[in-house]
Protein backbone atom coordinates (compact mmCIF):
# COMPACT_ATOMS: atom_id res chain seq x y z
CA UNK A 1 0.00 0.00 0.00
CA UNK A 2 2.23 2.71 -1.31
CA UNK A 3 -0.30 5.52 -1.45
CA UNK A 4 0.15 8.26 1.14
CA UNK A 5 -3.16 8.70 2.95
CA UNK A 6 -2.66 12.48 3.18
CA UNK A 7 -3.07 12.79 -0.61
CA UNK A 8 -6.32 10.81 -0.77
CA UNK A 9 -9.92 11.79 -0.41
CA UNK A 10 -11.29 10.32 2.87
CA UNK A 11 -13.61 8.02 0.91
CA UNK A 12 -10.67 6.62 -1.06
CA UNK A 13 -8.53 6.27 2.07
CA UNK A 14 -11.34 4.31 3.72
CA UNK A 15 -11.65 2.08 0.65
CA UNK A 16 -7.90 1.35 0.62
CA UNK A 17 -8.08 0.46 4.32
CA UNK A 18 -11.11 -1.73 3.62
CA UNK A 19 -9.38 -3.59 0.79
CA UNK A 20 -6.52 -4.37 3.15
CA UNK A 21 -8.97 -5.66 5.78
CA UNK A 22 -10.82 -7.84 3.25
CA UNK A 23 -7.58 -9.36 1.99
CA UNK A 24 -6.42 -10.04 5.56
CA UNK A 25 -9.57 -12.11 6.07
CA UNK A 26 -9.07 -14.14 2.90
CA UNK A 27 -7.75 -17.48 4.13
CA UNK A 28 -6.18 -18.57 0.84
CA UNK A 29 -4.20 -15.35 0.51
CA UNK A 30 -3.14 -15.27 4.16
CA UNK A 31 -1.87 -18.87 3.92
CA UNK A 32 0.08 -17.95 0.80
CA UNK A 33 1.65 -14.99 2.58
CA UNK A 34 2.36 -16.91 5.78
CA UNK A 35 4.07 -19.73 3.89
CA UNK A 36 5.68 -17.44 1.29
CA UNK A 37 4.16 -19.25 -1.68
CA UNK A 38 4.94 -16.18 -3.75
CA UNK A 39 8.64 -16.30 -2.92
CA UNK A 40 10.73 -14.23 -0.56
CA UNK A 41 8.84 -11.04 -1.50
CA UNK A 42 5.38 -12.46 -0.81
CA UNK A 43 4.54 -9.76 1.76
CA UNK A 44 5.34 -7.05 -0.77
CA UNK A 45 3.22 -8.83 -3.38
CA UNK A 46 0.29 -8.81 -0.96
CA UNK A 47 0.69 -5.05 -0.48
CA UNK A 48 0.91 -4.62 -4.25
CA UNK A 49 -2.33 -6.59 -4.58
CA UNK A 50 -4.08 -3.93 -2.48
CA UNK A 51 -2.76 -1.26 -4.86
CA UNK A 52 -3.79 -3.26 -7.93
CA UNK A 53 -7.34 -3.64 -6.64
CA UNK A 54 -7.59 0.07 -5.82
CA UNK A 55 -6.19 0.93 -9.27
CA UNK A 56 -8.79 -1.37 -10.85
CA UNK A 57 -11.57 0.61 -9.17
CA UNK A 58 -9.90 3.97 -9.96
CA UNK A 59 -9.80 3.01 -13.63
CA UNK A 60 -13.49 2.14 -13.60
CA UNK A 61 -14.32 5.50 -12.01
CA UNK A 62 -12.31 7.35 -14.66
CA UNK A 63 -14.13 5.41 -17.39
CA UNK A 64 -17.45 5.97 -15.61
CA UNK A 65 -18.05 2.23 -15.46
CA UNK A 66 -19.74 0.26 -12.72
CA UNK A 67 -17.63 -2.44 -11.05
CA UNK A 68 -18.77 -5.95 -11.83
CA UNK A 69 -17.81 -8.69 -9.37
CA UNK A 70 -17.26 -11.18 -12.21
CA UNK A 71 -14.58 -8.93 -13.77
CA UNK A 72 -12.87 -8.48 -10.43
CA UNK A 73 -13.01 -12.25 -9.85
CA UNK A 74 -10.95 -12.78 -13.00
CA UNK A 75 -8.40 -10.18 -11.92
CA UNK A 76 -8.09 -11.79 -8.47
CA UNK A 77 -7.69 -15.28 -9.94
CA UNK A 78 -5.01 -14.08 -12.37
CA UNK A 79 -3.02 -12.28 -9.68
CA UNK A 80 -3.24 -15.15 -7.19
CA UNK A 81 -2.09 -17.59 -9.84
CA UNK A 82 0.76 -15.44 -11.18
CA UNK A 83 2.06 -13.87 -7.96
CA UNK A 84 1.26 -16.48 -5.31
CA UNK A 85 1.05 -19.77 -7.27
CA UNK A 86 -2.51 -20.32 -6.03
CA UNK A 87 -5.09 -22.05 -8.20
CA UNK A 88 -8.29 -21.48 -6.24
CA UNK A 89 -10.93 -24.17 -6.36
CA UNK A 90 -13.08 -23.02 -3.44
CA UNK A 91 -14.81 -20.12 -5.18
CA UNK A 92 -13.66 -17.69 -2.49
CA UNK A 93 -12.72 -15.11 -5.12
CA UNK A 94 -16.44 -14.66 -5.79
CA UNK A 95 -17.15 -13.62 -2.19
CA UNK A 96 -14.06 -11.40 -2.02
CA UNK A 97 -15.05 -9.67 -5.28
CA UNK A 98 -18.63 -9.22 -4.12
CA UNK A 99 -17.56 -7.71 -0.78
CA UNK A 100 -15.04 -5.39 -2.47
CA UNK A 101 -17.62 -4.14 -4.99
CA UNK A 102 -20.19 -3.54 -2.27
CA UNK A 103 -17.64 -1.78 -0.09
CA UNK A 104 -16.54 0.39 -3.01
CA UNK A 105 -20.11 1.52 -3.56
CA UNK A 106 -20.50 2.31 0.12
CA UNK A 107 -17.20 4.22 0.39
CA UNK A 108 -18.07 6.24 -2.71
CA UNK A 109 -21.06 7.65 -0.82
CA UNK A 110 -19.19 8.14 2.47
CA UNK A 111 -20.64 5.04 4.12
CA UNK A 112 -17.81 3.22 5.90
CA UNK A 113 -19.94 0.60 7.68
CA UNK A 114 -18.34 -2.39 5.94
CA UNK A 115 -14.83 -0.97 6.40
CA UNK A 116 -15.52 -0.45 10.10
CA UNK A 117 -16.97 -3.96 10.44
CA UNK A 118 -13.97 -5.49 8.68
CA UNK A 119 -11.59 -3.51 10.93
CA UNK A 120 -13.37 -4.81 14.03
CA UNK A 121 -13.25 -8.39 12.76
CA UNK A 122 -9.55 -8.04 11.98
CA UNK A 123 -8.88 -6.69 15.47
CA UNK A 124 -10.75 -9.65 17.00
CA UNK A 125 -8.74 -12.09 14.88
CA UNK A 126 -5.54 -10.34 15.90
CA UNK A 127 -6.43 -10.49 19.59
CA UNK A 128 -7.44 -14.13 19.25
CA UNK A 129 -4.20 -14.97 17.49
CA UNK A 130 -2.13 -13.19 20.15
CA UNK A 131 -4.01 -15.05 22.90
CA UNK A 132 -3.40 -18.38 21.13
CA UNK A 133 0.31 -17.61 20.84
CA UNK A 134 0.48 -16.75 24.55
CA UNK A 135 -1.23 -20.02 25.47
CA UNK A 136 1.15 -21.97 23.24
CA UNK A 137 4.18 -20.32 24.84
CA UNK A 138 2.76 -20.98 28.31
CA UNK A 139 2.17 -24.66 27.46
CA UNK A 140 5.68 -24.98 26.04
CA UNK A 141 7.10 -23.43 29.20
CA UNK A 142 5.09 -25.84 31.36
CA UNK A 143 6.23 -28.78 29.24
CA UNK A 144 9.87 -27.73 29.58
CA UNK A 145 9.63 -27.27 33.35
CA UNK A 146 8.05 -30.71 33.77
CA UNK A 147 10.86 -32.33 31.78
CA UNK A 148 12.82 -34.70 34.01
CA UNK A 149 16.06 -33.90 32.26
CA UNK A 150 16.36 -37.22 30.48
CA UNK A 151 17.35 -37.26 26.86
CA UNK A 152 14.74 -39.82 25.86
CA UNK A 153 12.72 -37.09 24.12
CA UNK A 154 15.40 -36.01 21.66
CA UNK A 155 13.98 -33.50 19.21
CA UNK A 156 14.53 -33.59 15.48
CA UNK A 157 16.22 -30.20 15.71
CA UNK A 158 19.23 -31.40 17.67
Tab-separated table of C-alpha atoms in Angstrom:
chain	number	residue	atom	x	y	z
A	1	UNK	CA	0.000	0.000	0.000
A	2	UNK	CA	2.228	2.706	-1.310
A	3	UNK	CA	-0.298	5.524	-1.455
A	4	UNK	CA	0.152	8.263	1.140
A	5	UNK	CA	-3.165	8.699	2.954
A	6	UNK	CA	-2.664	12.483	3.177
A	7	UNK	CA	-3.071	12.793	-0.608
A	8	UNK	CA	-6.321	10.815	-0.765
A	9	UNK	CA	-9.922	11.788	-0.411
A	10	UNK	CA	-11.293	10.317	2.869
A	11	UNK	CA	-13.610	8.022	0.907
A	12	UNK	CA	-10.674	6.617	-1.062
A	13	UNK	CA	-8.535	6.267	2.068
A	14	UNK	CA	-11.338	4.308	3.725
A	15	UNK	CA	-11.648	2.078	0.651
A	16	UNK	CA	-7.896	1.353	0.623
A	17	UNK	CA	-8.082	0.457	4.315
A	18	UNK	CA	-11.110	-1.732	3.624
A	19	UNK	CA	-9.378	-3.586	0.786
A	20	UNK	CA	-6.523	-4.373	3.150
A	21	UNK	CA	-8.974	-5.662	5.777
A	22	UNK	CA	-10.820	-7.837	3.250
A	23	UNK	CA	-7.583	-9.362	1.992
A	24	UNK	CA	-6.418	-10.043	5.559
A	25	UNK	CA	-9.573	-12.110	6.075
A	26	UNK	CA	-9.065	-14.141	2.901
A	27	UNK	CA	-7.747	-17.479	4.132
A	28	UNK	CA	-6.178	-18.570	0.835
A	29	UNK	CA	-4.199	-15.354	0.513
A	30	UNK	CA	-3.141	-15.274	4.155
A	31	UNK	CA	-1.873	-18.868	3.919
A	32	UNK	CA	0.083	-17.946	0.799
A	33	UNK	CA	1.654	-14.990	2.578
A	34	UNK	CA	2.356	-16.909	5.783
A	35	UNK	CA	4.069	-19.735	3.885
A	36	UNK	CA	5.679	-17.442	1.286
A	37	UNK	CA	4.161	-19.253	-1.680
A	38	UNK	CA	4.939	-16.176	-3.752
A	39	UNK	CA	8.643	-16.302	-2.923
A	40	UNK	CA	10.732	-14.226	-0.555
A	41	UNK	CA	8.841	-11.039	-1.499
A	42	UNK	CA	5.383	-12.463	-0.807
A	43	UNK	CA	4.540	-9.758	1.758
A	44	UNK	CA	5.339	-7.046	-0.772
A	45	UNK	CA	3.225	-8.828	-3.380
A	46	UNK	CA	0.294	-8.809	-0.961
A	47	UNK	CA	0.695	-5.045	-0.478
A	48	UNK	CA	0.907	-4.624	-4.248
A	49	UNK	CA	-2.334	-6.588	-4.577
A	50	UNK	CA	-4.082	-3.931	-2.478
A	51	UNK	CA	-2.759	-1.259	-4.863
A	52	UNK	CA	-3.790	-3.259	-7.934
A	53	UNK	CA	-7.340	-3.643	-6.642
A	54	UNK	CA	-7.588	0.074	-5.817
A	55	UNK	CA	-6.187	0.925	-9.269
A	56	UNK	CA	-8.788	-1.365	-10.849
A	57	UNK	CA	-11.573	0.608	-9.175
A	58	UNK	CA	-9.903	3.966	-9.959
A	59	UNK	CA	-9.802	3.009	-13.634
A	60	UNK	CA	-13.494	2.136	-13.596
A	61	UNK	CA	-14.321	5.497	-12.010
A	62	UNK	CA	-12.310	7.355	-14.664
A	63	UNK	CA	-14.127	5.412	-17.389
A	64	UNK	CA	-17.454	5.967	-15.609
A	65	UNK	CA	-18.047	2.230	-15.463
A	66	UNK	CA	-19.745	0.263	-12.722
A	67	UNK	CA	-17.631	-2.436	-11.052
A	68	UNK	CA	-18.766	-5.951	-11.829
A	69	UNK	CA	-17.808	-8.685	-9.366
A	70	UNK	CA	-17.262	-11.175	-12.209
A	71	UNK	CA	-14.583	-8.929	-13.773
A	72	UNK	CA	-12.872	-8.485	-10.435
A	73	UNK	CA	-13.013	-12.250	-9.851
A	74	UNK	CA	-10.955	-12.782	-13.000
A	75	UNK	CA	-8.403	-10.180	-11.916
A	76	UNK	CA	-8.095	-11.789	-8.465
A	77	UNK	CA	-7.694	-15.278	-9.936
A	78	UNK	CA	-5.010	-14.079	-12.367
A	79	UNK	CA	-3.018	-12.278	-9.676
A	80	UNK	CA	-3.241	-15.147	-7.189
A	81	UNK	CA	-2.090	-17.588	-9.840
A	82	UNK	CA	0.761	-15.440	-11.178
A	83	UNK	CA	2.064	-13.870	-7.956
A	84	UNK	CA	1.258	-16.485	-5.312
A	85	UNK	CA	1.046	-19.768	-7.271
A	86	UNK	CA	-2.508	-20.323	-6.026
A	87	UNK	CA	-5.091	-22.049	-8.198
A	88	UNK	CA	-8.294	-21.480	-6.243
A	89	UNK	CA	-10.929	-24.165	-6.365
A	90	UNK	CA	-13.078	-23.017	-3.440
A	91	UNK	CA	-14.810	-20.125	-5.184
A	92	UNK	CA	-13.658	-17.695	-2.491
A	93	UNK	CA	-12.716	-15.114	-5.121
A	94	UNK	CA	-16.439	-14.657	-5.792
A	95	UNK	CA	-17.153	-13.623	-2.192
A	96	UNK	CA	-14.064	-11.402	-2.023
A	97	UNK	CA	-15.045	-9.667	-5.283
A	98	UNK	CA	-18.634	-9.225	-4.119
A	99	UNK	CA	-17.556	-7.705	-0.780
A	100	UNK	CA	-15.045	-5.395	-2.470
A	101	UNK	CA	-17.618	-4.144	-4.989
A	102	UNK	CA	-20.193	-3.539	-2.274
A	103	UNK	CA	-17.642	-1.783	-0.086
A	104	UNK	CA	-16.538	0.389	-3.010
A	105	UNK	CA	-20.115	1.525	-3.563
A	106	UNK	CA	-20.495	2.314	0.118
A	107	UNK	CA	-17.204	4.218	0.387
A	108	UNK	CA	-18.070	6.237	-2.712
A	109	UNK	CA	-21.059	7.649	-0.816
A	110	UNK	CA	-19.189	8.140	2.466
A	111	UNK	CA	-20.637	5.042	4.118
A	112	UNK	CA	-17.810	3.224	5.898
A	113	UNK	CA	-19.939	0.601	7.682
A	114	UNK	CA	-18.338	-2.387	5.938
A	115	UNK	CA	-14.831	-0.970	6.397
A	116	UNK	CA	-15.520	-0.448	10.101
A	117	UNK	CA	-16.966	-3.956	10.445
A	118	UNK	CA	-13.968	-5.485	8.677
A	119	UNK	CA	-11.593	-3.508	10.926
A	120	UNK	CA	-13.372	-4.807	14.030
A	121	UNK	CA	-13.251	-8.386	12.763
A	122	UNK	CA	-9.553	-8.040	11.977
A	123	UNK	CA	-8.882	-6.692	15.467
A	124	UNK	CA	-10.746	-9.650	17.000
A	125	UNK	CA	-8.736	-12.091	14.878
A	126	UNK	CA	-5.541	-10.338	15.902
A	127	UNK	CA	-6.428	-10.494	19.593
A	128	UNK	CA	-7.436	-14.129	19.250
A	129	UNK	CA	-4.203	-14.965	17.486
A	130	UNK	CA	-2.134	-13.191	20.153
A	131	UNK	CA	-4.011	-15.049	22.902
A	132	UNK	CA	-3.397	-18.380	21.134
A	133	UNK	CA	0.312	-17.607	20.841
A	134	UNK	CA	0.480	-16.748	24.549
A	135	UNK	CA	-1.231	-20.019	25.467
A	136	UNK	CA	1.153	-21.971	23.238
A	137	UNK	CA	4.180	-20.321	24.838
A	138	UNK	CA	2.763	-20.983	28.313
A	139	UNK	CA	2.169	-24.660	27.460
A	140	UNK	CA	5.675	-24.981	26.041
A	141	UNK	CA	7.100	-23.428	29.200
A	142	UNK	CA	5.086	-25.840	31.356
A	143	UNK	CA	6.229	-28.782	29.241
A	144	UNK	CA	9.874	-27.735	29.581
A	145	UNK	CA	9.627	-27.275	33.346
A	146	UNK	CA	8.052	-30.709	33.773
A	147	UNK	CA	10.857	-32.334	31.783
A	148	UNK	CA	12.816	-34.702	34.010
A	149	UNK	CA	16.063	-33.896	32.263
A	150	UNK	CA	16.364	-37.223	30.482
A	151	UNK	CA	17.354	-37.257	26.862
A	152	UNK	CA	14.740	-39.823	25.855
A	153	UNK	CA	12.724	-37.094	24.117
A	154	UNK	CA	15.400	-36.010	21.658
A	155	UNK	CA	13.978	-33.496	19.214
A	156	UNK	CA	14.528	-33.593	15.479
A	157	UNK	CA	16.217	-30.195	15.713
A	158	UNK	CA	19.233	-31.403	17.670
